Structure formats: structure tokens, C-alpha cells
Short mmCIF file of C-alpha atoms and ligand atoms in Angstrom, two decimals:
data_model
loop_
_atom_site.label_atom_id
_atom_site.label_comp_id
_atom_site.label_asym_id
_atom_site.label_seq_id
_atom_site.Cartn_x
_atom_site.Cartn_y
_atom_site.Cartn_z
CA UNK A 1143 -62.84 -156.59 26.48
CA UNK A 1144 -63.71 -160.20 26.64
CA UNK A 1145 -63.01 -163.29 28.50
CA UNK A 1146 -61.52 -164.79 25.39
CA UNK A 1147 -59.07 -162.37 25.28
CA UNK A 1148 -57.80 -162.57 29.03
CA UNK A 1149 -57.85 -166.58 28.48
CA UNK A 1150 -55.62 -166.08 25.86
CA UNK A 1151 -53.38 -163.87 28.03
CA UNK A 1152 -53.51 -166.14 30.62
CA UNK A 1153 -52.65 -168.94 27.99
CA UNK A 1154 -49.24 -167.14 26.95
CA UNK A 1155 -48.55 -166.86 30.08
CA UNK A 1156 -48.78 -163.14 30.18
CA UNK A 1157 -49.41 -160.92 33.38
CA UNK A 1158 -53.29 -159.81 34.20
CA UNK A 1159 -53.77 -155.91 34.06
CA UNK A 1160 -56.31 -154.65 37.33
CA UNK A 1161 -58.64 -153.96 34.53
CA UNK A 1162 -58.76 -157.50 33.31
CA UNK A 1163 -59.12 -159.02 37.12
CA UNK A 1164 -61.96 -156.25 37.37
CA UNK A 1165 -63.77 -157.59 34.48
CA UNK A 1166 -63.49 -161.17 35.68
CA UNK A 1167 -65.01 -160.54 39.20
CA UNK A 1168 -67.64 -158.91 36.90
CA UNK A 1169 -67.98 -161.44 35.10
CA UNK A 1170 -70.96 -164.68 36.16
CA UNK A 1171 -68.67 -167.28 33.92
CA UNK A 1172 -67.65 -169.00 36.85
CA UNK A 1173 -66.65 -172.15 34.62
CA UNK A 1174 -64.14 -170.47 32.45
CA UNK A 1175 -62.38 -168.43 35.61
CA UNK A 1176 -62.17 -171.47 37.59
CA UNK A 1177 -61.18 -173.40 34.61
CA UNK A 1178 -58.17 -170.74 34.12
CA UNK A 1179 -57.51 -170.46 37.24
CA UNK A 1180 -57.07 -174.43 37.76
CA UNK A 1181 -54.80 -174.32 34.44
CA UNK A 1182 -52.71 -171.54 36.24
CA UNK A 1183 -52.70 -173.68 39.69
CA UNK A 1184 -51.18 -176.65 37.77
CA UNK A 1185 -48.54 -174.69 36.37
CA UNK A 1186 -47.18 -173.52 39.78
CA UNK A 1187 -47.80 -176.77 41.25
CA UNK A 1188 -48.82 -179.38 39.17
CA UNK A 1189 -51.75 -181.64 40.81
CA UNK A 1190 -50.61 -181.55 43.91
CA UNK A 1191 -52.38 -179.77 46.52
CA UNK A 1192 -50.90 -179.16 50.11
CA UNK A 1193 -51.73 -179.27 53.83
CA UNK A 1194 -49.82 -179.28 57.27
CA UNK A 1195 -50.34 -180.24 60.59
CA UNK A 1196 -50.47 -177.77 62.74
CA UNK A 1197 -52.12 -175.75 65.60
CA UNK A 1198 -53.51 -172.77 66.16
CA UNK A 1199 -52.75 -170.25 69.72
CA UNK A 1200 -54.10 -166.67 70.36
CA UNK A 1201 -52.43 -166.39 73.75
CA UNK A 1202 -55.13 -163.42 74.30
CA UNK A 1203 -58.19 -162.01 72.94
CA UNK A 1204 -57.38 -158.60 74.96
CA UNK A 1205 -57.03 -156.21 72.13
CA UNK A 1206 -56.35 -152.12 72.04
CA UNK A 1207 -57.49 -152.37 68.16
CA UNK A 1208 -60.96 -153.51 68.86
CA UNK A 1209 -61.74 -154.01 64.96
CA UNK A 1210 -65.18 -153.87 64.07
CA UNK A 1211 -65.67 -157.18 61.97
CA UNK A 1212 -63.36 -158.92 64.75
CA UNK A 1213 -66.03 -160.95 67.05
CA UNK A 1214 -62.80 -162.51 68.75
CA UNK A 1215 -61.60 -159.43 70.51
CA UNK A 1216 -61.95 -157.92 74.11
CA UNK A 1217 -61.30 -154.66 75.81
CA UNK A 1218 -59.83 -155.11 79.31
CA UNK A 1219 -61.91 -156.15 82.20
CA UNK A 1220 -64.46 -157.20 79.80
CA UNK A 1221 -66.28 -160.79 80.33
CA UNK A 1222 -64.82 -163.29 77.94
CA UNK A 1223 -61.61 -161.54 78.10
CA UNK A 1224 -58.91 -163.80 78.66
CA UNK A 1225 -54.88 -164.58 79.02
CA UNK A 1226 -53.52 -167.81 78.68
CA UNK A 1227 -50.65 -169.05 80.56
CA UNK A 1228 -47.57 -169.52 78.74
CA UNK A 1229 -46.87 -173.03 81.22
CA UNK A 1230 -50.18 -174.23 80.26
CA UNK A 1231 -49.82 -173.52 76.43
CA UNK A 1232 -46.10 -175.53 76.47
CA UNK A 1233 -47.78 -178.54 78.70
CA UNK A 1234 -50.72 -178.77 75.96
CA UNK A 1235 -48.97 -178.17 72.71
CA UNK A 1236 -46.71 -181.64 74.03
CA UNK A 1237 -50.41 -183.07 75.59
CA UNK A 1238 -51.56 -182.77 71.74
CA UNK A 1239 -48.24 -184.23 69.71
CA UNK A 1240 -46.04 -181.45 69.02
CA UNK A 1241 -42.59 -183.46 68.34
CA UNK A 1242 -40.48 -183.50 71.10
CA UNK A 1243 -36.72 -183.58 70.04
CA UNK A 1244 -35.81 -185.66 73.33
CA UNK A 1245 -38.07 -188.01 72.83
CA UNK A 1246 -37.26 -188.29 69.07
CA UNK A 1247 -33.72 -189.15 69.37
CA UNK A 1248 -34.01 -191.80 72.60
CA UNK A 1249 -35.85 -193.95 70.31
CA UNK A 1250 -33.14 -195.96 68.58
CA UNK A 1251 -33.59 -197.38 64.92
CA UNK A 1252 -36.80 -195.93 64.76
CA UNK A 1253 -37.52 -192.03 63.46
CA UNK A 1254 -40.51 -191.65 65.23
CA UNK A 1255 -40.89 -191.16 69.43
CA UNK A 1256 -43.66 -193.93 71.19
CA UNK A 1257 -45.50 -189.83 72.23
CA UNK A 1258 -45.57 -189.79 67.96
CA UNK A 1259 -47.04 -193.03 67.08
CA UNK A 1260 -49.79 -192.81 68.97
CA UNK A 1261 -50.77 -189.32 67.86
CA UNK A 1262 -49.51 -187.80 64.20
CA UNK A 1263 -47.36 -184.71 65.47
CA UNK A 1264 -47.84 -181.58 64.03
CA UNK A 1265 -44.95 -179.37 63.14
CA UNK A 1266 -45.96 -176.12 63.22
CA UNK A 1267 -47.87 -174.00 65.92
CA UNK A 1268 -49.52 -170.63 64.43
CA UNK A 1269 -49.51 -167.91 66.98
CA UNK A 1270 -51.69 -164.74 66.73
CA UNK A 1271 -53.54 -162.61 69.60
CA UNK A 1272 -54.42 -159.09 70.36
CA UNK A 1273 -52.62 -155.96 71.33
CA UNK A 1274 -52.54 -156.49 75.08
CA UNK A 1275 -52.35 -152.99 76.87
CA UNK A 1276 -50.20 -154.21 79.89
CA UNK A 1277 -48.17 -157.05 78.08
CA UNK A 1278 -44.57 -155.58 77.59
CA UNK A 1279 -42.73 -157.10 74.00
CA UNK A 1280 -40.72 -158.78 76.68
CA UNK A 1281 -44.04 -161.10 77.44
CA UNK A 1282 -44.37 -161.74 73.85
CA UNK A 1283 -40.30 -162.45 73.10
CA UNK A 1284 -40.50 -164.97 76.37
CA UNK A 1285 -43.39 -166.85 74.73
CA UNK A 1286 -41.44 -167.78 71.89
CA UNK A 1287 -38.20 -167.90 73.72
CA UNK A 1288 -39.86 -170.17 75.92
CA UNK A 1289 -41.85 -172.60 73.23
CA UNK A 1290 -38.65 -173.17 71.26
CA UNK A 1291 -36.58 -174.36 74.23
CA UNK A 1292 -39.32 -176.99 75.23
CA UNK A 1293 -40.41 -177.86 71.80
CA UNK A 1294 -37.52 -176.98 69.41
CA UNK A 1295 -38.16 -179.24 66.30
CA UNK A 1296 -41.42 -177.36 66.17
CA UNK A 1297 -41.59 -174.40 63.42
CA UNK A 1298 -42.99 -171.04 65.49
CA UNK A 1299 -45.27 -168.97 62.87
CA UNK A 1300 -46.37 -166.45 64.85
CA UNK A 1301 -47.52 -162.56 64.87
CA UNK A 1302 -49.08 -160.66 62.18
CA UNK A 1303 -47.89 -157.41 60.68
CA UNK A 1304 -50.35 -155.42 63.26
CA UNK A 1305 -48.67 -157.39 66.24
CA UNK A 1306 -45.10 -156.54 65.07
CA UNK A 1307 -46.11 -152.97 64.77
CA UNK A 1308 -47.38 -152.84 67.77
CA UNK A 1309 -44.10 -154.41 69.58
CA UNK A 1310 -42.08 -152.06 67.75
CA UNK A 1311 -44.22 -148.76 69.30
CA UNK A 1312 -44.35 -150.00 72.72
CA UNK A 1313 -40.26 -151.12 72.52
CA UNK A 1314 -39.56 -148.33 71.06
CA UNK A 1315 -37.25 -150.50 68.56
CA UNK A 1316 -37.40 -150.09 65.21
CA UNK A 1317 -39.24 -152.18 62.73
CA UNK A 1318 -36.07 -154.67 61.95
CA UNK A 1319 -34.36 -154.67 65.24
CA UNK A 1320 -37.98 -155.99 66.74
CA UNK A 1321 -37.98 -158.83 63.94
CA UNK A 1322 -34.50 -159.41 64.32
CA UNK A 1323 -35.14 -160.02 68.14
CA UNK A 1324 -38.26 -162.56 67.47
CA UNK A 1325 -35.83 -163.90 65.45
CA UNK A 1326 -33.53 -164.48 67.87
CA UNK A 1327 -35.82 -166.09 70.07
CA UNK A 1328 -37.24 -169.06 67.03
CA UNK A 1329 -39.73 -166.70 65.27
CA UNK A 1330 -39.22 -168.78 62.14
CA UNK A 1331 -42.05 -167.41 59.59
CA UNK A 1332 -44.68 -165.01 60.09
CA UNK A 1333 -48.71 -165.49 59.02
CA UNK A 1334 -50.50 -163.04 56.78
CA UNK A 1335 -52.99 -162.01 58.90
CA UNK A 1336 -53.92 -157.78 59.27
CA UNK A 1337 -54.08 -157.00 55.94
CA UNK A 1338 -57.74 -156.81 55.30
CA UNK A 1339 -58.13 -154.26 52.78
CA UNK A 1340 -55.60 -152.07 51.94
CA UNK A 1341 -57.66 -148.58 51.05
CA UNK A 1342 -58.45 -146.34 53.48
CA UNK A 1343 -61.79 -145.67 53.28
CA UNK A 1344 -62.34 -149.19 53.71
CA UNK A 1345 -60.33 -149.15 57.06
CA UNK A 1346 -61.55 -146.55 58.28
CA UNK A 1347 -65.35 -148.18 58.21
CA UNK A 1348 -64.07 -151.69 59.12
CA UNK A 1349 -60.74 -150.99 61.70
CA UNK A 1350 -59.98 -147.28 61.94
CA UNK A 1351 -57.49 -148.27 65.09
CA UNK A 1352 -55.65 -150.59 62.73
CA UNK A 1353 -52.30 -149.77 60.97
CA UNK A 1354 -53.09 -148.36 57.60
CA UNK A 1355 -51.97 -150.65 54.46
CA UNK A 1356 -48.67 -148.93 54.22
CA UNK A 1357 -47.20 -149.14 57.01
CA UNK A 1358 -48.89 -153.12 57.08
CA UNK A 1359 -47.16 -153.37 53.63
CA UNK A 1360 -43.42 -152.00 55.15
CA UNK A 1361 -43.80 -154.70 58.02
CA UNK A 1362 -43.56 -157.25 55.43
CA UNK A 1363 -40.73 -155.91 53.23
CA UNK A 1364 -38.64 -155.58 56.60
CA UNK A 1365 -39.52 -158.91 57.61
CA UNK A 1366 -38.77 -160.37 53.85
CA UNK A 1367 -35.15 -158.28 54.37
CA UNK A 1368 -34.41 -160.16 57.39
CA UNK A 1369 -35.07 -163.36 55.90
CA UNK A 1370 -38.66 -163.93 57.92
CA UNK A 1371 -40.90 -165.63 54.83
CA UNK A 1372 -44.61 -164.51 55.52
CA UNK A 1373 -47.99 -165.03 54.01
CA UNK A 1374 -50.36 -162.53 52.98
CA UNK A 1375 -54.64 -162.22 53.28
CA UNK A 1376 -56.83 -160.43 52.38
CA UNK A 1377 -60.52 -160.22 54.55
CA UNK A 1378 -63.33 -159.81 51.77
CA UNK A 1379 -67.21 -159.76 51.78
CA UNK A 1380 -67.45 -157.01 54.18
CA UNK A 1381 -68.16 -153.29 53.07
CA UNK A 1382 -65.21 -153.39 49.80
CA UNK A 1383 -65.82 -153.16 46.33
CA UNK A 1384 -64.30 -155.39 43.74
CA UNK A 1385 -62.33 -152.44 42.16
CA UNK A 1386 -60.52 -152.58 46.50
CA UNK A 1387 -60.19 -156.50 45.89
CA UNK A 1388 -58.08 -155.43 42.91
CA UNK A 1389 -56.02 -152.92 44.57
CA UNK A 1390 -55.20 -154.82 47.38
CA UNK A 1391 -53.79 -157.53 45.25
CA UNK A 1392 -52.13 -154.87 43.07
CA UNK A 1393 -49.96 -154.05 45.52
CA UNK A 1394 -49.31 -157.20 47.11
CA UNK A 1395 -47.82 -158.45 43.69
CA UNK A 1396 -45.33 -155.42 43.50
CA UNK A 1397 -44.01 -156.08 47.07
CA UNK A 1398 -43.44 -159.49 45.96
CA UNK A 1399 -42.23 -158.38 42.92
CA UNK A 1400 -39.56 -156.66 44.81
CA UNK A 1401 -38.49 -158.74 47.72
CA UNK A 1402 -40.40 -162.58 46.71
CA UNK A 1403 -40.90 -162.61 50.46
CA UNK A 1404 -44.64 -164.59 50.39
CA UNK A 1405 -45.08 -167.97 50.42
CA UNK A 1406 -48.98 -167.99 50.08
CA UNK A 1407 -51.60 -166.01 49.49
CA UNK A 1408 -55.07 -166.42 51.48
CA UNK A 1409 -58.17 -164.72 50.98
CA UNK A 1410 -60.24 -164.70 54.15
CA UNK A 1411 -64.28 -165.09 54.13
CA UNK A 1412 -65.78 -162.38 55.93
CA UNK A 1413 -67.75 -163.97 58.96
CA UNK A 1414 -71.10 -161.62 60.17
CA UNK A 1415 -71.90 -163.12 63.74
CA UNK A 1416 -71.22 -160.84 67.04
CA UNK A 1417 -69.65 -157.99 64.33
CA UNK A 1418 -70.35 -154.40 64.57
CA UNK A 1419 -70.11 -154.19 60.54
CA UNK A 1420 -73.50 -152.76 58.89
CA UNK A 1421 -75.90 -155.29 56.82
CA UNK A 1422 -73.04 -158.02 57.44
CA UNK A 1423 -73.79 -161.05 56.14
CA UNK A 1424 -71.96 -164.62 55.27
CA UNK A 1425 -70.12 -164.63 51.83
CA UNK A 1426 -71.46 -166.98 48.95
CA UNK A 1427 -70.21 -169.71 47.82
CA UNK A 1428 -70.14 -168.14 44.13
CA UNK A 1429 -68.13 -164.97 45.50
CA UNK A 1430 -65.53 -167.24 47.10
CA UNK A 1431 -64.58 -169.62 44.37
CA UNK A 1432 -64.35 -166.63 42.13
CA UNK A 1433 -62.25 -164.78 44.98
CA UNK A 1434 -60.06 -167.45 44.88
CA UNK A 1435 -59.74 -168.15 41.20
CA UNK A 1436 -59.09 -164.47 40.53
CA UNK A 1437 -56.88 -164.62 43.10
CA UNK A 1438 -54.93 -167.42 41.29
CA UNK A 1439 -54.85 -166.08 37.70
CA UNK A 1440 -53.48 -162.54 38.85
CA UNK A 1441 -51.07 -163.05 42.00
CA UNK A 1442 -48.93 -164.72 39.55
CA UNK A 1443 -45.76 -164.36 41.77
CA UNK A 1444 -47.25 -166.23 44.43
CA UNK A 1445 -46.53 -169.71 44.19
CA UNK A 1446 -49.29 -170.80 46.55
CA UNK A 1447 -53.25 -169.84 47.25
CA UNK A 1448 -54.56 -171.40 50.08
CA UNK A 1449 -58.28 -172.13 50.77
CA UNK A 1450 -58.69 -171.61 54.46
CA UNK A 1451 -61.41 -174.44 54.96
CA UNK A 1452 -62.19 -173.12 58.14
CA UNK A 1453 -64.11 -169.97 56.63
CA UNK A 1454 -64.59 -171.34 53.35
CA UNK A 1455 -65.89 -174.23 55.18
CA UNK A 1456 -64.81 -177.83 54.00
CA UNK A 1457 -66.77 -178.34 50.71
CA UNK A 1458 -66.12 -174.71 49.35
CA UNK A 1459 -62.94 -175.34 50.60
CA UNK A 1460 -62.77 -178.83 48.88
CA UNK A 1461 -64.04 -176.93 45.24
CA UNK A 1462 -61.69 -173.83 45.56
CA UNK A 1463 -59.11 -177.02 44.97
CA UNK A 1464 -60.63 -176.99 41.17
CA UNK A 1465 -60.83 -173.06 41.17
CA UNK A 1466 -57.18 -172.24 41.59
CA UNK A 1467 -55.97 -173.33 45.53
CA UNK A 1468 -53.63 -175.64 46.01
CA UNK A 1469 -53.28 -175.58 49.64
CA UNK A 1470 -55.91 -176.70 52.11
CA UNK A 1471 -53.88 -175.23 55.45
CA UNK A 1472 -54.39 -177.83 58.05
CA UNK A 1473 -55.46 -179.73 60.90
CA UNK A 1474 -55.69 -176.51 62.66
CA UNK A 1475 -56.47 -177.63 66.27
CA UNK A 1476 -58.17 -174.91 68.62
CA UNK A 1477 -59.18 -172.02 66.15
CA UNK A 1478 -60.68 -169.13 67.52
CA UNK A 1479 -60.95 -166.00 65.03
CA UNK A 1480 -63.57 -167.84 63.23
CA UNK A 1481 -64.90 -169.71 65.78
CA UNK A 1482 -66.42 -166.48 67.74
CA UNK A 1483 -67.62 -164.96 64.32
CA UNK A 1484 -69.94 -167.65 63.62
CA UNK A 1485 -67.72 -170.25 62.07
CA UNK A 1486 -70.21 -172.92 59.89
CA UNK A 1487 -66.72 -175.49 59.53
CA UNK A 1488 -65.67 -178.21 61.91
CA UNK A 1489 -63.54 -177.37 64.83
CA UNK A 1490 -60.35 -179.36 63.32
CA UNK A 1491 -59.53 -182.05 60.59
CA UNK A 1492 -57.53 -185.14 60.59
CA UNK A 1493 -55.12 -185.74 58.51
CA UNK A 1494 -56.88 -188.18 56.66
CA UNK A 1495 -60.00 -186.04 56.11
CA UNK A 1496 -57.62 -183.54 54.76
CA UNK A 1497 -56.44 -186.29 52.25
CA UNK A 1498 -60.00 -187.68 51.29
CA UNK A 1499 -61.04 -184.20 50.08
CA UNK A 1500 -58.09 -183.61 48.53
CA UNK A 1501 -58.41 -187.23 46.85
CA UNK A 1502 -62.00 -187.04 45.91
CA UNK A 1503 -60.96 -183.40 44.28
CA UNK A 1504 -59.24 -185.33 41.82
CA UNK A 1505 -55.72 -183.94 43.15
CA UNK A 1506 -52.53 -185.30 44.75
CA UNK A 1507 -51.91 -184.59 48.51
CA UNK A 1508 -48.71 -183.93 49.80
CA UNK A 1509 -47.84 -182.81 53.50
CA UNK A 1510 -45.81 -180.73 53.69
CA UNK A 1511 -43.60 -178.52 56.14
CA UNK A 1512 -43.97 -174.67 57.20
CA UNK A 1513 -41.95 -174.21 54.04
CA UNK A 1514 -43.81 -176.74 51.51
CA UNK A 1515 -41.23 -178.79 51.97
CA UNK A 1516 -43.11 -182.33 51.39
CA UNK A 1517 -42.57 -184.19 54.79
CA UNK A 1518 -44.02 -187.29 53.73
O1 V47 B 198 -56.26 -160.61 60.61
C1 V47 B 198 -60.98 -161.36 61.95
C2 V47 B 198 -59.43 -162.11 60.09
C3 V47 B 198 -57.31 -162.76 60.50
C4 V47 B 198 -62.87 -162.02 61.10
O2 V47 B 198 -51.08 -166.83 57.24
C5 V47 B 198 -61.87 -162.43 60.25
O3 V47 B 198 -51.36 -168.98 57.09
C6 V47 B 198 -63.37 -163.40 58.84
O4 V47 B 198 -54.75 -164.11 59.23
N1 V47 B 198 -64.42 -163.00 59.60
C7 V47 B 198 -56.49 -163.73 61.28
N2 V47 B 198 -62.10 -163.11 59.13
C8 V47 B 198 -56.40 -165.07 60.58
C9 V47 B 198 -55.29 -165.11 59.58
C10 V47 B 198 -54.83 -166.41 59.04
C11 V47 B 198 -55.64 -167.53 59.13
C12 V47 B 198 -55.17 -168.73 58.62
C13 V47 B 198 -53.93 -168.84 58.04
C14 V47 B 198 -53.12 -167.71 57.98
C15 V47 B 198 -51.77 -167.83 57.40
C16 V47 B 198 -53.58 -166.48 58.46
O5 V47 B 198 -58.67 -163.15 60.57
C17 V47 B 198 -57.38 -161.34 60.94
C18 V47 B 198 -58.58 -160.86 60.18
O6 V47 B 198 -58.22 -160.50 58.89
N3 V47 B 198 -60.71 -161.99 60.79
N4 V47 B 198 -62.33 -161.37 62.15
C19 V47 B 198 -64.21 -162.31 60.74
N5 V47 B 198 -65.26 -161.89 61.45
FE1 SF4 B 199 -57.27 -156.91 67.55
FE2 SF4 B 199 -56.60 -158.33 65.39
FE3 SF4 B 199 -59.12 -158.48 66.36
FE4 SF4 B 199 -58.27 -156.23 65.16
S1 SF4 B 199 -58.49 -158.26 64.18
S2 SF4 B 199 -59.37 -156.36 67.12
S3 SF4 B 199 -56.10 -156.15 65.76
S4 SF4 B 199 -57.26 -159.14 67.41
#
């Protein structure tokens, strides 16, 4: 099989095989992927390539799962471990320019509060943390409970699959009643974190305490059935093959296939430092652009593929734009995961550096909203 004949596929607009994405991350012509995969990006979304501001909150780092590519984690009682206090996180996401509905709307004739002006807001805070062994899911319902009444124009993404497990098993609620509760409280969209990869010899090396990709895979249907959009990821460069790449995304495309739940799709750069994983090292540049590209040409029911610039790093980050991605994530104030794996990125981007690599990528930026709504 050759690349001609996939290109032509792709050309007619017909759907990949797992064979033909196999063959492509086989493949060392980088050009013609990323030149498909840009052809493919600009028929979901034009030129236009997206970004948000937002921030970034892992209330703890206390984790039961204790993952072993996971530098950010902590058992209990261990030094580093920490909890943050939910008064403290409310007080500093309005410090840092969430928008404040009060303030908003005592500012006549004008659409944006003085607190605004003086610092862009961001619109959306990204929540994520670790199984805590003493936090009840009433701790974890308050927080959100909590951050919508003081901040209610701000979108809550929050918890990954493994965290809504988890709430479920220690409530003792099922699956949708626990959603339907978050729900309650502002849970508005969920992040795609938890994934990794799906086959189970692969978990078992990387996070044998984690959820296996079924059940991580039934999260997401129940949360699509309650009306909670979510992303998806998938962590590469570790110990998979390419032929577990493929599978993941296999069966990632049928659940969307079935309940067109995900809004994006993000593949995550393995990061070595402080890891417990065997002969880790950094990805390459090559391996991501392909990673995404691939990702592009066969998740063809995904109408976004973000390039998480703070693992691909902002140049990679800036190319992937070329190779397939047409969503840079965001400002992303205060990011940890990375951070404690040995994160090579800047700690956060302005809104115009998010625009100037967008601009000098030859595409058209557009901020938009938790749903890719534009906002400006
Ligand atoms: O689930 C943990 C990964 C994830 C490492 O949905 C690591 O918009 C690399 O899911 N090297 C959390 N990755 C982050 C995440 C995410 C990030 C940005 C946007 C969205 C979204 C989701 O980070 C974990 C795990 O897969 N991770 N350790 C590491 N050493
Ligand atoms: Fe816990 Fe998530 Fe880290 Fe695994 S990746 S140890 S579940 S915080």
C-alpha cells in the first residue's frame, strides 16, 4: 500500500482504515502527512486556528493512583504533597481576571468591568487533581458549587474520566447520577485527560491503579448522555507501539461515532523527568508533528486537534498548526502536570503571543469560548 493511495482516500474524502494510519506513522514522509493532514484541518476549519483564555487548578497533587509516568503526584504525608484552599483558589482566580458578573453589569454603557480592562479575563478555569484518600465527593461538589456562585460567568471544565470514577466509587452513586450532580453544581464541560493508552498491557506497565480504557471509555458516553461535552487525549512516547496509537484512536472515533460527545482531540507528549517509566526519554519533534497529523487525517469526527504548546512546547506547537492542529489551547496560567515532569515550554502565554504564532503560521486566530464559540 502506498501513500498515494491513502492521499487519494483522504482526497475523496473517504475514512482511514487502522492499517492505513499504521502505514503512515511508518512512514518518514513527513511532508506529504503534514501536507494531508493541513488539507484535512482546513476542511473542518478553514484557516482559522483557535485559543482561549483560561487557567489551569489541580486543587491537590495527593493521589491514590500514583501513576508511574505522573511526576505531579503524591502519596499522603509525603513532602511536596499539598491541598489548596478552596477560599484561596476563589480570591486568586478574581486576583488574576476571571470576569466577575457584578462587576460586569455596574459598568454602564460599557461591556467590559474597570477589574477587565486592566487585565484580559479569561473565561474558563480547567480543574484537574488527584484521588484524595480523605476528600469525600462532597469536597469536590462544594468546589464547584462554590466557584460558580463567586465567579458565575466563568465556564467550570473540570475532572477527568479517572476523577469521576473515582467520585462515583467512594459516593457510591452511579456513573450518571455523579455527573448529573457536578452538573448541578456548574460542571459545564469536562477535559480529556486519563486516557493514556487504552490497551492493557500498556496500563498495566505505565498506571496499573488506573481505570482500564473501558470503563475510561463508559465515563465519557455517560457524560456525552447527560449533555457534559468532553475532550479526549491520548499520552504517547512512553512504552506504546504505533499499532496502540492506532487502537486508541480506533476506538475513540466509534464512541464519537455513536454519541458526537468530543469537542477536541489532544495528543499529550510524554514528559521523562522525576518518572518511574524505564529508558524514558523526551518525544521528538518528528514523532509529534506526525502524532498530530495522523491524528488529524484519521479522527475524522473530531472537529478539533489541539496542540498542547505546553508539552509540545511553543515552536512544535507553532508547526503542528501546518501539520493538522487547529487549536493552540491557551494562556494556561499556573500549569502543573507538565511543569513537575520536566516541562521545556514557558510557564503561560499572553494572548498576543498566542496570536503572533498563530499569525506568523500563516493562519487566522480566533478566540474563542469553552465551546469554540469565537468571543472576539
Ligand atoms: O491525564 C501526566 C498527562 C494528563 C505526564 O482536555 C503527562 O483540554 C506528559 O489531560 N508527561 C492531564 N503527560 C492533562 C490533560 C489535559 C491537558 C490540557 C488540556 C486538556 C483538555 C487536557 O496529563 C494526564 C496524563 O495523561 N500526564 N503525567 C507526563 N509525565
Ligand atoms: Fe493520579 Fe492522575 Fe497523576 Fe495518575 S495521572 S497519579 S490518576 S494525578
Amino acid at each position: 500500500m502506498s501513500l498515494k493511495r491513502i492521499e487519494k482516500k483522504v482526497r475523496s474524502g473517504n475514512r482511514l482504515s487502522s492499517e492505513e494510519a499504521l502505514l503512515l506513522f511508518e512512514s518518514d514522509d513527513i511532508f506529504t502527512i503534514g501536507r494531508l493532514a493541513n488539507q484535512a484541518a482546513q476542511l473542518h476549519n478553514d484557516n482559522y486556528v483557535y485559543f482561549i483564555q483560561n487557567h489551569h487548578i489541580n486543587p491537590t497533587n495527593i493521589c491514590v493512583n500514583r501513576c508511574r509516568f505522573c511526576a505531579f503526584s503524591r502519596s499522603k504525608g509525603d513532602k511536596g504533597a499539598y491541598e489548596l484552599d478552596l477560599k484561596k483558589i476563589i480570591r486568586k482566580l478574581k486576583k488574576q481576571g476571571a470576569r466577575v458578573k457584578s462587576q460586569e453589569s455596574s459598568t454602564h454603557n460599557s461591556t467590559v468591568s474597570h477589574n477587565t480592562q486592566l487585565k484580559a479575563p479569561f473565561t474558563e478555569v480547567h480543574i484537574v487533581g488527584g484521588l484524595h484518600p480523605d476528600w469525600s465527593f462532597d469536597v469536590y461538589l462544594d468546589m464547584i458549587r462554590q466557584i460558580k456562585n463567586a465567579l458565575p460567568d466563568l465556564h467550570i471544565k473540570a475532572f477527568t474520566a479517572v476523577e469521576i470514577d473515582y467520585f462515583s466509587s467512594i459516593s457510591g452513586m452511579s456513573l450518571m447520577q455523579t455527573l448529573e450532580q457536578l452538573q448541578d453544581a456548574g460542571l459545564e464541560s469536562m477535559p480529556g485527560g486519563g486516557a493514556e493508552i487504552f490497551n492493557k498491557r500498556v496500563r498495566k506497565k505505565v498506571c496499573p491503579e488506573k481505570i482500564d480504557g473501558k470503563r475510561w471509555l463508559d465515563v465519557m458516553a455517560t457524560a456525552h448522555r447527560v449533555g457534559i461535552r468532553t475532550n479526549a487525549t491520548m499520552l504517547y512516547g512512553h512504552v506504546e507501539s504505533f499499532e496502540d496509537r492506532v487502537d486508541h484512536m480506533l476506538k475513540l472515533r466509534n464512541l464519537q461515532d455513536t454519541t458526537e460527545g468530543f469537542q477536541a482531540f489532544i495528543p499529550l507528549a510524554f514528559h521523562p523527568l522525576n518518572t518511574t517509566i524505564e529508558g524514558a526519554r523526551y518525544t521528538s519533534g518528528i514523532d509529534d508533528l506526525k502524532t498530530i497529523a495522523i491524528s488529524r487525517l484519521f479522527l475524522d469526527n473530531f472537529s478539533h486537534i489541539k496542540a498542547y504548546w505546553v508539552m509540545l512546547g511553543e515552536k512544535i506547537a507553532q508547526l503542528a498548526l501546518l501539520f493538522g492542529a487547529d487549536d493552540l489551547d491557551g494562556t494556561i496560567i499556573e500549569e502543573k502536570i507538565t511543569r513537575s515532569a520536566g516541562a521545556l515550554s514557558a510557564n503561560a502565554l499572553t494572548r498576543n503571543e498566542l496570536i503572533h504564532l498563530i499569525q506568523k503560521a500563516g493562519k487566522v486566530p480566533v478566540e474563542r469560548d469553552s465551546f469554540y464559540r469565537p468571543v472576539r
